[in-house]
PDB file of C-alpha atoms in Angstrom:
ATOM      1  CA  UNK M   1     115.705 187.878 130.558  1.00  0.00           C
ATOM      2  CA  UNK M   2     113.172 187.156 127.861  1.00  0.00           C
ATOM      3  CA  UNK M   3     114.104 184.743 125.048  1.00  0.00           C
ATOM      4  CA  UNK M   4     115.238 186.207 121.868  1.00  0.00           C
ATOM      5  CA  UNK M   5     112.777 186.025 119.037  1.00  0.00           C
ATOM      6  CA  UNK M   6     115.431 185.161 116.442  1.00  0.00           C
ATOM      7  CA  UNK M   7     116.645 182.104 118.362  1.00  0.00           C
ATOM      8  CA  UNK M   8     113.115 180.755 118.803  1.00  0.00           C
ATOM      9  CA  UNK M   9     112.441 181.191 115.107  1.00  0.00           C
ATOM     10  CA  UNK M  10     115.658 179.316 114.245  1.00  0.00           C
ATOM     11  CA  UNK M  11     114.671 176.431 116.533  1.00  0.00           C
ATOM     12  CA  UNK M  12     111.232 176.170 114.974  1.00  0.00           C
ATOM     13  CA  UNK M  13     112.718 176.136 111.501  1.00  0.00           C
ATOM     14  CA  UNK M  14     115.279 173.446 112.430  1.00  0.00           C
ATOM     15  CA  UNK M  15     112.562 171.222 113.924  1.00  0.00           C
ATOM     16  CA  UNK M  16     110.465 171.406 110.799  1.00  0.00           C
ATOM     17  CA  UNK M  17     113.443 170.513 108.630  1.00  0.00           C
ATOM     18  CA  UNK M  18     114.176 167.230 110.466  1.00  0.00           C
ATOM     19  CA  UNK M  19     110.708 165.978 111.376  1.00  0.00           C
ATOM     20  CA  UNK M  20     108.370 165.290 108.464  1.00  0.00           C
ATOM     21  CA  UNK M  21     105.043 166.934 108.568  1.00  0.00           C
ATOM     22  CA  UNK M  22     102.125 164.666 109.492  1.00  0.00           C
ATOM     23  CA  UNK M  23      99.524 166.858 108.026  1.00  0.00           C
ATOM     24  CA  UNK M  24      97.938 166.750 104.588  1.00  0.00           C
ATOM     25  CA  UNK M  25     100.322 169.152 103.128  1.00  0.00           C
ATOM     26  CA  UNK M  26     103.453 166.955 103.670  1.00  0.00           C
ATOM     27  CA  UNK M  27     102.657 164.478 100.888  1.00  0.00           C
ATOM     28  CA  UNK M  28     105.290 161.637 101.085  1.00  0.00           C
ATOM     29  CA  UNK M  29     104.166 159.879 104.312  1.00  0.00           C
ATOM     30  CA  UNK M  30     101.197 157.950 102.797  1.00  0.00           C
ATOM     31  CA  UNK M  31     102.875 156.699  99.605  1.00  0.00           C
ATOM     32  CA  UNK M  32     105.516 154.329 101.043  1.00  0.00           C
ATOM     33  CA  UNK M  33     103.090 151.457 101.906  1.00  0.00           C
ATOM     34  CA  UNK M  34     101.666 151.595  98.392  1.00  0.00           C
ATOM     35  CA  UNK M  35     105.150 151.487  96.878  1.00  0.00           C
ATOM     36  CA  UNK M  36     106.168 148.555  99.126  1.00  0.00           C
ATOM     37  CA  UNK M  37     103.075 146.540  98.148  1.00  0.00           C
ATOM     38  CA  UNK M  38     103.666 147.267  94.469  1.00  0.00           C
ATOM     39  CA  UNK M  39     107.331 146.119  94.715  1.00  0.00           C
ATOM     40  CA  UNK M  40     106.274 142.916  96.541  1.00  0.00           C
ATOM     41  CA  UNK M  41     103.650 142.139  93.897  1.00  0.00           C
ATOM     42  CA  UNK M  42     106.157 142.739  91.128  1.00  0.00           C
ATOM     43  CA  UNK M  43     108.636 140.374  92.833  1.00  0.00           C
ATOM     44  CA  UNK M  44     105.957 137.674  93.163  1.00  0.00           C
ATOM     45  CA  UNK M  45     105.057 138.020  89.489  1.00  0.00           C
ATOM     46  CA  UNK M  46     108.715 137.660  88.441  1.00  0.00           C
ATOM     47  CA  UNK M  47     109.194 134.581  90.646  1.00  0.00           C
ATOM     48  CA  UNK M  48     105.973 133.044  89.288  1.00  0.00           C
ATOM     49  CA  UNK M  49     107.045 133.558  85.690  1.00  0.00           C
ATOM     50  CA  UNK M  50     110.475 132.028  86.341  1.00  0.00           C
ATOM     51  CA  UNK M  51     108.964 128.989  88.074  1.00  0.00           C
ATOM     52  CA  UNK M  52     106.309 128.414  85.428  1.00  0.00           C
ATOM     53  CA  UNK M  53     108.763 128.874  82.603  1.00  0.00           C
ATOM     54  CA  UNK M  54     111.066 126.240  84.097  1.00  0.00           C
ATOM     55  CA  UNK M  55     113.886 128.543  85.111  1.00  0.00           C
ATOM     56  CA  UNK M  56     115.400 128.668  81.644  1.00  0.00           C
ATOM     57  CA  UNK M  57     117.018 125.207  81.743  1.00  0.00           C
ATOM     58  CA  UNK M  58     117.970 123.926  78.342  1.00  0.00           C
ATOM     59  CA  UNK M  59     117.601 120.282  79.428  1.00  0.00           C
ATOM     60  CA  UNK M  60     114.217 118.653  78.875  1.00  0.00           C
ATOM     61  CA  UNK M  61     112.323 117.678  81.993  1.00  0.00           C
ATOM     62  CA  UNK M  62     112.698 114.012  82.923  1.00  0.00           C
ATOM     63  CA  UNK M  63     109.554 111.976  82.564  1.00  0.00           C
ATOM     64  CA  UNK M  64     108.717 109.618  85.379  1.00  0.00           C
ATOM     65  CA  UNK M  65     108.141 105.996  84.507  1.00  0.00           C
ATOM     66  CA  UNK M  66     104.957 104.508  85.944  1.00  0.00           C
ATOM     67  CA  UNK M  67     105.304 101.871  88.663  1.00  0.00           C
ATOM     68  CA  UNK M  68     104.931  98.394  87.272  1.00  0.00           C
ATOM     69  CA  UNK M  69     104.409  95.250  89.305  1.00  0.00           C
ATOM     70  CA  UNK M  70     106.711  92.569  87.973  1.00  0.00           C
ATOM     71  CA  UNK M  71     105.591  88.961  87.865  1.00  0.00           C
ATOM     72  CA  UNK M  72     107.481  86.518  90.081  1.00  0.00           C
ATOM     73  CA  UNK M  73     110.773  85.416  88.610  1.00  0.00           C
ATOM     74  CA  UNK M  74     110.603  82.328  86.493  1.00  0.00           C
ATOM     75  CA  UNK M  75     113.156  79.562  86.481  1.00  0.00           C
ATOM     76  CA  UNK M  76     116.297  81.093  85.019  1.00  0.00           C
ATOM     77  CA  UNK M  77     119.025  79.449  83.038  1.00  0.00           C
ATOM     78  CA  UNK M  78     121.164  79.359  86.220  1.00  0.00           C
ATOM     79  CA  UNK M  79     118.661  77.175  88.094  1.00  0.00           C
ATOM     80  CA  UNK M  80     119.252  73.530  87.570  1.00  0.00           C
ATOM     81  CA  UNK M  81     116.363  71.085  87.363  1.00  0.00           C
ATOM     82  CA  UNK M  82     115.941  69.240  90.652  1.00  0.00           C
ATOM     83  CA  UNK M  83     118.241  66.281  90.954  1.00  0.00           C
ATOM     84  CA  UNK M  84     116.952  62.869  91.919  1.00  0.00           C
ATOM     85  CA  UNK M  85     116.962  62.577  95.706  1.00  0.00           C
ATOM     86  CA  UNK M  86     119.763  60.009  95.683  1.00  0.00           C
ATOM     87  CA  UNK M  87     122.047  62.499  93.903  1.00  0.00           C
ATOM     88  CA  UNK M  88     121.425  65.296  96.401  1.00  0.00           C
ATOM     89  CA  UNK M  89     123.979  65.341  99.215  1.00  0.00           C
ATOM     90  CA  UNK M  90     122.580  66.688 102.490  1.00  0.00           C
ATOM     91  CA  UNK M  91     124.588  67.664 105.581  1.00  0.00           C
ATOM     92  CA  UNK M  92     122.838  67.701 108.956  1.00  0.00           C
ATOM     93  CA  UNK M  93     124.254  69.854 111.758  1.00  0.00           C
ATOM     94  CA  UNK M  94     123.054  69.739 115.349  1.00  0.00           C
ATOM     95  CA  UNK M  95     122.316  73.315 116.365  1.00  0.00           C
ATOM     96  CA  UNK M  96     121.237  72.293 119.873  1.00  0.00           C
ATOM     97  CA  UNK M  97     122.690  70.561 122.922  1.00  0.00           C
ATOM     98  CA  UNK M  98     120.266  67.625 122.517  1.00  0.00           C
ATOM     99  CA  UNK M  99     122.408  64.528 121.955  1.00  0.00           C
ATOM    100  CA  UNK M 100     121.602  62.504 118.838  1.00  0.00           C
ATOM    101  CA  UNK M 101     119.167  65.073 117.369  1.00  0.00           C
ATOM    102  CA  UNK M 102     121.177  65.495 114.153  1.00  0.00           C
ATOM    103  CA  UNK M 103     121.386  61.698 113.715  1.00  0.00           C
ATOM    104  CA  UNK M 104     117.608  61.265 114.122  1.00  0.00           C
ATOM    105  CA  UNK M 105     116.925  64.056 111.614  1.00  0.00           C
ATOM    106  CA  UNK M 106     119.512  62.621 109.206  1.00  0.00           C
ATOM    107  CA  UNK M 107     117.763  59.236 109.405  1.00  0.00           C
ATOM    108  CA  UNK M 108     114.452  60.842 108.326  1.00  0.00           C
ATOM    109  CA  UNK M 109     116.142  62.587 105.399  1.00  0.00           C
ATOM    110  CA  UNK M 110     118.045  59.470 104.353  1.00  0.00           C
ATOM    111  CA  UNK M 111     114.848  57.417 104.650  1.00  0.00           C
ATOM    112  CA  UNK M 112     113.261  59.774 102.097  1.00  0.00           C
ATOM    113  CA  UNK M 113     115.971  58.869  99.565  1.00  0.00           C
ATOM    114  CA  UNK M 114     118.539  61.679  99.989  1.00  0.00           C
ATOM    115  CA  UNK M 115     122.282  61.031 100.292  1.00  0.00           C
ATOM    116  CA  UNK M 116     123.397  61.851 103.859  1.00  0.00           C
ATOM    117  CA  UNK M 117     127.072  60.880 104.389  1.00  0.00           C
ATOM    118  CA  UNK M 118     127.870  59.996 108.010  1.00  0.00           C
ATOM    119  CA  UNK M 119     130.796  62.438 108.147  1.00  0.00           C
ATOM    120  CA  UNK M 120     128.416  65.309 107.281  1.00  0.00           C
ATOM    121  CA  UNK M 121     126.236  64.628 110.328  1.00  0.00           C
ATOM    122  CA  UNK M 122     127.932  66.657 113.066  1.00  0.00           C
ATOM    123  CA  UNK M 123     127.548  69.549 115.490  1.00  0.00           C
ATOM    124  CA  UNK M 124     127.026  73.123 114.352  1.00  0.00           C
ATOM    125  CA  UNK M 125     129.416  75.802 115.563  1.00  0.00           C
ATOM    126  CA  UNK M 126     126.665  77.406 117.669  1.00  0.00           C
ATOM    127  CA  UNK M 127     124.320  75.122 119.554  1.00  0.00           C
ATOM    128  CA  UNK M 128     121.619  77.538 120.666  1.00  0.00           C
ATOM    129  CA  UNK M 129     119.289  77.314 117.680  1.00  0.00           C
ATOM    130  CA  UNK M 130     115.579  77.189 118.536  1.00  0.00           C
ATOM    131  CA  UNK M 131     114.299  76.745 114.964  1.00  0.00           C
ATOM    132  CA  UNK M 132     115.599  74.502 112.218  1.00  0.00           C
ATOM    133  CA  UNK M 133     116.941  76.128 109.065  1.00  0.00           C
ATOM    134  CA  UNK M 134     117.472  74.470 105.674  1.00  0.00           C
ATOM    135  CA  UNK M 135     120.132  76.109 103.501  1.00  0.00           C
ATOM    136  CA  UNK M 136     120.981  75.392  99.894  1.00  0.00           C
ATOM    137  CA  UNK M 137     123.854  75.890  97.490  1.00  0.00           C
ATOM    138  CA  UNK M 138     123.324  77.784  94.252  1.00  0.00           C
ATOM    139  CA  UNK M 139     120.789  75.998  92.049  1.00  0.00           C
ATOM    140  CA  UNK M 140     119.540  73.652  94.800  1.00  0.00           C
ATOM    141  CA  UNK M 141     116.517  75.556  96.104  1.00  0.00           C
ATOM    142  CA  UNK M 142     113.991  72.946  94.941  1.00  0.00           C
ATOM    143  CA  UNK M 143     115.945  70.180  96.646  1.00  0.00           C
ATOM    144  CA  UNK M 144     116.081  72.217  99.872  1.00  0.00           C
ATOM    145  CA  UNK M 145     112.307  72.673  99.724  1.00  0.00           C
ATOM    146  CA  UNK M 146     111.886  68.901  99.380  1.00  0.00           C
ATOM    147  CA  UNK M 147     114.158  68.288 102.387  1.00  0.00           C
ATOM    148  CA  UNK M 148     112.193  70.876 104.382  1.00  0.00           C
ATOM    149  CA  UNK M 149     108.959  68.994 103.616  1.00  0.00           C
ATOM    150  CA  UNK M 150     110.473  65.684 104.740  1.00  0.00           C
ATOM    151  CA  UNK M 151     111.410  67.096 108.187  1.00  0.00           C
ATOM    152  CA  UNK M 152     108.292  69.238 108.572  1.00  0.00           C
ATOM    153  CA  UNK M 153     109.869  72.680 108.196  1.00  0.00           C
ATOM    154  CA  UNK M 154     108.091  75.543 106.415  1.00  0.00           C
ATOM    155  CA  UNK M 155     109.295  77.351 103.292  1.00  0.00           C
ATOM    156  CA  UNK M 156     110.188  80.395 105.388  1.00  0.00           C
ATOM    157  CA  UNK M 157     113.031  78.387 106.993  1.00  0.00           C
ATOM    158  CA  UNK M 158     114.721  77.781 103.615  1.00  0.00           C
ATOM    159  CA  UNK M 159     117.570  80.142 102.764  1.00  0.00           C
ATOM    160  CA  UNK M 160     120.770  80.469 100.727  1.00  0.00           C
ATOM    161  CA  UNK M 161     123.846  78.701 102.106  1.00  0.00           C
ATOM    162  CA  UNK M 162     126.259  81.070 103.849  1.00  0.00           C
ATOM    163  CA  UNK M 163     130.039  80.895 103.555  1.00  0.00           C
ATOM    164  CA  UNK M 164     130.785  79.666 107.077  1.00  0.00           C
ATOM    165  CA  UNK M 165     128.298  76.792 106.815  1.00  0.00           C
ATOM    166  CA  UNK M 166     129.621  75.855 103.373  1.00  0.00           C
ATOM    167  CA  UNK M 167     133.139  75.749 104.849  1.00  0.00           C
ATOM    168  CA  UNK M 168     131.987  73.584 107.774  1.00  0.00           C
ATOM    169  CA  UNK M 169     130.543  71.031 105.339  1.00  0.00           C
ATOM    170  CA  UNK M 170     133.646  71.227 103.111  1.00  0.00           C
ATOM    171  CA  UNK M 171     131.498  72.420 100.204  1.00  0.00           C
ATOM    172  CA  UNK M 172     130.258  68.875  99.616  1.00  0.00           C
ATOM    173  CA  UNK M 173     126.578  69.340 100.451  1.00  0.00           C
ATOM    174  CA  UNK M 174     123.987  70.928  98.157  1.00  0.00           C
ATOM    175  CA  UNK M 175     121.581  71.176 101.111  1.00  0.00           C
ATOM    176  CA  UNK M 176     122.522  71.792 104.750  1.00  0.00           C
ATOM    177  CA  UNK M 177     120.066  71.319 107.608  1.00  0.00           C
ATOM    178  CA  UNK M 178     120.961  72.982 110.899  1.00  0.00           C
ATOM    179  CA  UNK M 179     118.643  71.301 113.368  1.00  0.00           C
ATOM    180  CA  UNK M 180     116.961  73.452 116.014  1.00  0.00           C
ATOM    181  CA  UNK M 181     115.165  72.585 119.234  1.00  0.00           C
ATOM    182  CA  UNK M 182     111.877  72.447 117.288  1.00  0.00           C
ATOM    183  CA  UNK M 183     112.961  69.043 115.910  1.00  0.00           C
ATOM    184  CA  UNK M 184     113.360  67.533 119.386  1.00  0.00           C
ATOM    185  CA  UNK M 185     109.564  67.341 119.724  1.00  0.00           C
ATOM    186  CA  UNK M 186     109.108  65.332 116.534  1.00  0.00           C
TER     187      UNK M 186
END
């Protein structure tokens, strides 16, 4: 049985209604890329204007301060002038297991004119120190530097007195030397 002409015509018409024509006569198939590019360009222009205009914030933009190199701090009102050596109390703690090392170091310091009470020459809590450290109470940095010179320790070994060391010396010493193994060779 041959196909009916009416059914074939209906199928052809249905196919043309759902599938767009790719020929020149269809029209709309070539325009969508142009429209997409135009929309993207418009979006970029809007974003650019918003960014350049500052986004509409009412607050003024913060100005950045230039970096400035500050001079080293000068002697402040808190720093006391260095005391005479005889008025500077120094504690000497043995931070090693070498017997008598704190006493020998204390003798050097006392020989240079500092006050080193015998009861402040004792063992440190930890006795594994390889390098000597010189610590100072507030306002006694200059005195600590002088003590460091006397025992041959560099400025880099001078630091602020910590709470546990201050407690160990009963808060009586302005300068505390914790002797390390480096002093056993001197």
